[in-house]
Amino acid sequence: MSTDPVISASKFSDPAVLAEVAKIRKVAEVPRPALASGKTAWAMAWMHLIIWNAWKSAYFYADKIPEGDFDNYRAYAALSIKFLVDHHDAEEKTLFPMLEEKIPGSMEKNHHQHEAFLQPLGDLLKYLDTVTVDKWDAATFRAKVDDLLFPVMEHLADELDSLDAEKLTAKFTEDELQAINTATHKAQSTGDSKLELPFVVQNLPPGCEFPPAPGFVKNILGPWMFYWKYARLWKYTAYPWKQTLPTTVPAL
């Protein structure tokens, strides 16, 4: 449990929320599976932990923004929320329909959970897109995140059950699942590596196996060639390559 007073008093320290995060970690924090059937849930679990870490860092820094840097903080916080929105859109357009072809009804619960928090998620993103520095209130932003956190994390944990390797291989071949995994990955890509890669890697603990890219991509291209275009945002990530703020996001 975090000793930071802000995080300790938030839903990020709520036992029910942490129980859902633990389910996600159980799927993610294993050696990278060799077969496509295992990679489906494994990669998805890491994507879900990126969301958890990015949301937590945006929440933590909401009242610790350096003077004159509000626009950069707001852009980072909005990016963190939009990452989940885009993640869900990609699933609805690609992953869910492809799985439903052979396992009808298997994605129904996931879809209904998406729908349940679609409106508050959109309201949160609109708030970040429109709020100005003189109207910014960290408590308001944090309250909106707190209201969403349990249903979001519950969904992100539940979804992994529907992607269990045994359930998938009962209906799909490994080649079919590899095609599904590839299509899902492409659907989730923004097309802007200088935004996507630094955001993803700096919201994952150093040394983790995800994303499954060559070391030179994560250790050289990411922190050097891809870093600078949006460098002003990355101080707010959970695991920044270049720490410039006096406080860091507490671990849970």
Tab-separated table of C-alpha atoms in Angstrom:
chain	number	residue	atom	x	y	z
A	1	MET	CA	0.000	0.000	0.000
A	2	SER	CA	1.276	3.437	-0.860
A	3	THR	CA	2.301	5.799	1.939
A	4	ASP	CA	1.605	8.819	-0.272
A	5	PRO	CA	-1.425	10.601	1.254
A	6	VAL	CA	-3.039	11.384	-2.113
A	7	ILE	CA	-2.814	7.831	-3.417
A	8	SER	CA	-3.607	6.282	-0.031
A	9	ALA	CA	-6.877	8.215	0.127
A	10	SER	CA	-7.836	7.358	-3.456
A	11	LYS	CA	-9.441	4.433	-5.235
A	12	PHE	CA	-5.928	3.448	-6.325
A	13	SER	CA	-5.519	2.054	-2.800
A	14	ASP	CA	-8.993	0.548	-2.519
A	15	PRO	CA	-8.754	-3.211	-1.791
A	16	ALA	CA	-11.486	-4.025	-4.306
A	17	VAL	CA	-9.660	-2.144	-7.073
A	18	LEU	CA	-6.317	-3.674	-6.134
A	19	ALA	CA	-7.875	-7.158	-6.238
A	20	GLU	CA	-8.799	-6.555	-9.900
A	21	VAL	CA	-5.295	-5.243	-10.656
A	22	ALA	CA	-3.830	-8.367	-9.045
A	23	LYS	CA	-5.827	-10.519	-11.478
A	24	ILE	CA	-4.360	-8.568	-14.381
A	25	ARG	CA	-0.825	-8.867	-13.014
A	26	LYS	CA	-1.235	-12.633	-12.666
A	27	VAL	CA	-1.796	-12.912	-16.420
A	28	ALA	CA	0.862	-10.364	-17.426
A	29	GLU	CA	3.736	-11.116	-15.102
A	30	VAL	CA	4.791	-14.464	-16.568
A	31	PRO	CA	7.354	-15.263	-19.278
A	32	ARG	CA	6.134	-14.329	-22.728
A	33	PRO	CA	4.052	-17.258	-24.038
A	34	ALA	CA	5.407	-19.124	-27.037
A	35	LEU	CA	2.039	-19.765	-28.673
A	36	ALA	CA	-0.365	-17.222	-30.135
A	37	SER	CA	-3.169	-18.581	-27.938
A	38	GLY	CA	-1.247	-17.567	-24.833
A	39	LYS	CA	-0.092	-14.244	-26.227
A	40	THR	CA	-3.655	-12.958	-26.711
A	41	ALA	CA	-4.418	-12.542	-22.998
A	42	TRP	CA	-0.768	-11.887	-22.058
A	43	ALA	CA	-0.402	-8.874	-24.376
A	44	MET	CA	-3.845	-7.613	-23.408
A	45	ALA	CA	-2.946	-7.788	-19.710
A	46	TRP	CA	0.135	-5.629	-20.280
A	47	MET	CA	-1.968	-3.113	-22.210
A	48	HIS	CA	-4.300	-2.979	-19.225
A	49	LEU	CA	-1.403	-2.331	-16.860
A	50	ILE	CA	-0.290	0.562	-19.069
A	51	ILE	CA	-3.742	2.068	-18.510
A	52	TRP	CA	-3.481	1.519	-14.748
A	53	ASN	CA	-0.027	3.113	-14.532
A	54	ALA	CA	-0.835	6.041	-16.836
A	55	TRP	CA	-4.049	6.859	-14.989
A	56	LYS	CA	-2.261	6.641	-11.648
A	57	SER	CA	0.501	8.999	-12.754
A	58	ALA	CA	-1.968	11.542	-14.164
A	59	TYR	CA	-3.911	11.354	-10.895
A	60	PHE	CA	-0.793	11.734	-8.760
A	61	TYR	CA	0.560	14.798	-10.578
A	62	ALA	CA	-2.783	16.614	-10.811
A	63	ASP	CA	-1.793	19.054	-8.039
A	64	LYS	CA	1.963	18.955	-8.653
A	65	ILE	CA	2.133	20.688	-12.041
A	66	PRO	CA	5.159	22.985	-12.416
A	67	GLU	CA	4.283	26.616	-13.033
A	68	GLY	CA	3.687	27.303	-16.716
A	69	ASP	CA	3.408	23.593	-17.624
A	70	PHE	CA	-0.342	23.078	-17.383
A	71	ASP	CA	-0.881	22.533	-21.118
A	72	ASN	CA	1.708	19.743	-21.126
A	73	TYR	CA	0.197	18.076	-18.078
A	74	ARG	CA	-3.286	18.337	-19.544
A	75	ALA	CA	-2.083	16.828	-22.833
A	76	TYR	CA	-0.529	13.908	-20.959
A	77	ALA	CA	-3.610	13.317	-18.806
A	78	ALA	CA	-5.858	13.440	-21.883
A	79	LEU	CA	-3.534	11.024	-23.687
A	80	SER	CA	-3.805	8.609	-20.755
A	81	ILE	CA	-7.604	8.628	-20.871
A	82	LYS	CA	-7.723	8.508	-24.672
A	83	PHE	CA	-5.430	5.476	-24.632
A	84	LEU	CA	-8.257	3.526	-22.975
A	85	VAL	CA	-10.884	4.978	-25.322
A	86	ASP	CA	-8.825	4.023	-28.392
A	87	HIS	CA	-8.057	0.618	-26.882
A	88	HIS	CA	-11.753	-0.118	-26.518
A	89	ASP	CA	-12.573	1.194	-29.991
A	90	ALA	CA	-9.946	-1.136	-31.485
A	91	GLU	CA	-11.400	-4.111	-29.605
A	92	GLU	CA	-14.947	-3.334	-30.738
A	93	LYS	CA	-13.880	-2.978	-34.371
A	94	THR	CA	-11.405	-5.842	-34.611
A	95	LEU	CA	-10.892	-8.263	-31.728
A	96	PHE	CA	-14.480	-8.769	-30.600
A	97	PRO	CA	-15.988	-9.385	-34.073
A	98	MET	CA	-13.187	-11.798	-35.022
A	99	LEU	CA	-13.712	-13.866	-31.858
A	100	GLU	CA	-17.495	-13.718	-32.088
A	101	GLU	CA	-17.346	-15.403	-35.506
A	102	LYS	CA	-16.534	-18.746	-33.889
A	103	ILE	CA	-17.507	-18.114	-30.249
A	104	PRO	CA	-20.872	-16.312	-30.450
A	105	GLY	CA	-21.742	-14.375	-27.315
A	106	SER	CA	-18.251	-14.625	-25.855
A	107	MET	CA	-17.633	-10.888	-26.068
A	108	GLU	CA	-21.125	-9.799	-25.002
A	109	LYS	CA	-20.156	-9.110	-21.377
A	110	ASN	CA	-17.103	-7.136	-22.494
A	111	HIS	CA	-19.243	-5.049	-24.836
A	112	HIS	CA	-21.826	-4.287	-22.142
A	113	GLN	CA	-19.083	-3.256	-19.717
A	114	HIS	CA	-17.696	-0.891	-22.362
A	115	GLU	CA	-21.122	0.645	-22.812
A	116	ALA	CA	-21.628	1.070	-19.060
A	117	PHE	CA	-18.788	3.561	-18.626
A	118	LEU	CA	-18.666	5.019	-22.133
A	119	GLN	CA	-20.488	8.210	-21.127
A	120	PRO	CA	-18.492	9.039	-17.971
A	121	LEU	CA	-15.294	8.226	-19.817
A	122	GLY	CA	-16.300	10.629	-22.591
A	123	ASP	CA	-17.196	13.279	-20.015
A	124	LEU	CA	-13.779	12.913	-18.395
A	125	LEU	CA	-11.996	13.265	-21.710
A	126	LYS	CA	-14.115	16.316	-22.603
A	127	TYR	CA	-13.222	17.900	-19.269
A	128	LEU	CA	-9.518	17.467	-19.992
A	129	ASP	CA	-9.867	18.709	-23.547
A	130	THR	CA	-11.641	21.903	-22.534
A	131	VAL	CA	-10.514	22.916	-19.036
A	132	THR	CA	-8.221	25.940	-18.791
A	133	VAL	CA	-5.489	26.537	-16.264
A	134	ASP	CA	-7.562	29.080	-14.344
A	135	LYS	CA	-10.444	26.582	-14.060
A	136	TRP	CA	-8.331	23.516	-13.310
A	137	ASP	CA	-9.187	21.766	-10.068
A	138	ALA	CA	-7.200	18.649	-9.172
A	139	ALA	CA	-9.907	17.465	-6.782
A	140	THR	CA	-12.545	17.572	-9.537
A	141	PHE	CA	-10.358	15.570	-11.915
A	142	ARG	CA	-9.469	13.046	-9.229
A	143	ALA	CA	-13.112	12.581	-8.234
A	144	LYS	CA	-13.995	11.757	-11.841
A	145	VAL	CA	-11.199	9.186	-12.007
A	146	ASP	CA	-12.147	7.692	-8.629
A	147	ASP	CA	-15.734	7.234	-9.823
A	148	LEU	CA	-14.547	5.302	-12.875
A	149	LEU	CA	-11.657	3.312	-11.497
A	150	PHE	CA	-13.376	0.243	-10.088
A	151	PRO	CA	-15.682	-0.472	-13.058
A	152	VAL	CA	-12.811	0.104	-15.471
A	153	MET	CA	-10.368	-2.179	-13.653
A	154	GLU	CA	-13.055	-4.798	-13.046
A	155	HIS	CA	-13.727	-4.850	-16.779
A	156	LEU	CA	-10.038	-4.994	-17.692
A	157	ALA	CA	-9.637	-8.013	-15.403
A	158	ASP	CA	-12.865	-9.740	-16.534
A	159	GLU	CA	-11.932	-9.356	-20.181
A	160	LEU	CA	-8.846	-11.511	-19.710
A	161	ASP	CA	-11.023	-14.454	-18.669
A	162	SER	CA	-12.743	-14.349	-22.060
A	163	LEU	CA	-9.320	-14.492	-23.747
A	164	ASP	CA	-8.132	-17.585	-21.875
A	165	ALA	CA	-6.000	-19.801	-24.114
A	166	GLU	CA	-8.092	-22.943	-23.532
A	167	LYS	CA	-11.278	-21.149	-24.525
A	168	LEU	CA	-9.667	-19.772	-27.673
A	169	THR	CA	-8.007	-23.004	-28.840
A	170	ALA	CA	-11.308	-24.862	-28.500
A	171	LYS	CA	-12.488	-22.942	-31.582
A	172	PHE	CA	-9.431	-21.391	-33.274
A	173	THR	CA	-6.142	-22.702	-34.621
A	174	GLU	CA	-2.862	-21.108	-33.557
A	175	ASP	CA	-2.493	-19.603	-37.031
A	176	GLU	CA	-5.936	-18.051	-36.784
A	177	LEU	CA	-5.127	-16.640	-33.368
A	178	GLN	CA	-1.859	-15.216	-34.647
A	179	ALA	CA	-3.824	-13.399	-37.353
A	180	ILE	CA	-6.242	-12.088	-34.721
A	181	ASN	CA	-3.379	-10.905	-32.517
A	182	THR	CA	-1.721	-9.121	-35.439
A	183	ALA	CA	-4.964	-7.445	-36.512
A	184	THR	CA	-5.647	-6.313	-32.926
A	185	HIS	CA	-2.157	-4.855	-32.584
A	186	LYS	CA	-2.508	-2.929	-35.836
A	187	ALA	CA	-5.936	-1.617	-34.836
A	188	GLN	CA	-4.525	-0.268	-31.564
A	189	SER	CA	-1.623	1.545	-33.222
A	190	THR	CA	-1.914	5.315	-33.538
A	191	GLY	CA	0.549	5.459	-36.409
A	192	ASP	CA	2.697	7.938	-34.477
A	193	SER	CA	5.621	5.965	-33.031
A	194	LYS	CA	7.069	9.084	-31.438
A	195	LEU	CA	3.925	9.382	-29.343
A	196	GLU	CA	3.023	5.735	-28.894
A	197	LEU	CA	6.311	4.046	-27.994
A	198	PRO	CA	7.508	6.527	-25.337
A	199	PHE	CA	4.057	6.602	-23.746
A	200	VAL	CA	3.799	2.804	-23.598
A	201	VAL	CA	7.315	2.012	-22.411
A	202	GLN	CA	7.429	4.796	-19.811
A	203	ASN	CA	4.212	3.499	-18.277
A	204	LEU	CA	5.676	0.026	-17.759
A	205	PRO	CA	8.255	-1.023	-15.163
A	206	PRO	CA	11.810	-1.142	-16.530
A	207	GLY	CA	12.864	-4.536	-17.821
A	208	CYS	CA	9.432	-6.020	-18.475
A	209	GLU	CA	9.028	-8.189	-21.574
A	210	PHE	CA	6.275	-6.038	-23.061
A	211	PRO	CA	6.132	-4.712	-25.680
A	212	PRO	CA	7.867	-7.627	-27.407
A	213	ALA	CA	10.178	-5.412	-29.450
A	214	PRO	CA	13.945	-5.739	-29.951
A	215	GLY	CA	16.064	-4.206	-27.228
A	216	PHE	CA	17.413	-1.473	-29.482
A	217	VAL	CA	13.844	-0.275	-30.123
A	218	LYS	CA	12.981	0.060	-26.425
A	219	ASN	CA	16.432	1.082	-25.179
A	220	ILE	CA	17.802	3.225	-28.017
A	221	LEU	CA	15.092	4.319	-30.453
A	222	GLY	CA	12.575	4.959	-27.664
A	223	PRO	CA	14.565	7.069	-25.188
A	224	TRP	CA	16.587	8.828	-27.863
A	225	MET	CA	15.187	9.066	-31.410
A	226	PHE	CA	11.473	8.807	-30.528
A	227	TYR	CA	11.592	10.708	-27.257
A	228	TRP	CA	12.035	14.330	-28.224
A	229	LYS	CA	8.977	15.261	-30.284
A	230	TYR	CA	6.708	14.993	-27.216
A	231	ALA	CA	9.438	15.230	-24.562
A	232	ARG	CA	7.487	17.910	-22.682
A	233	LEU	CA	4.853	15.283	-21.728
A	234	TRP	CA	6.993	12.442	-20.476
A	235	LYS	CA	7.876	13.871	-17.065
A	236	TYR	CA	4.366	12.835	-16.004
A	237	THR	CA	4.676	9.138	-16.899
A	238	ALA	CA	4.884	6.431	-14.240
A	239	TYR	CA	8.447	5.401	-15.143
A	240	PRO	CA	10.053	8.352	-16.975
A	241	TRP	CA	13.359	7.769	-18.751
A	242	LYS	CA	14.500	11.233	-17.698
A	243	GLN	CA	13.140	12.235	-14.296
A	244	THR	CA	12.824	16.023	-14.012
A	245	LEU	CA	10.153	16.363	-11.328
A	246	PRO	CA	11.029	16.357	-7.599
A	247	THR	CA	8.431	13.700	-6.767
A	248	THR	CA	7.769	10.340	-8.394
A	249	VAL	CA	4.649	8.200	-8.670
A	250	PRO	CA	4.480	5.876	-5.639
A	251	ALA	CA	4.392	2.152	-6.222
A	252	LEU	CA	1.432	0.090	-5.091
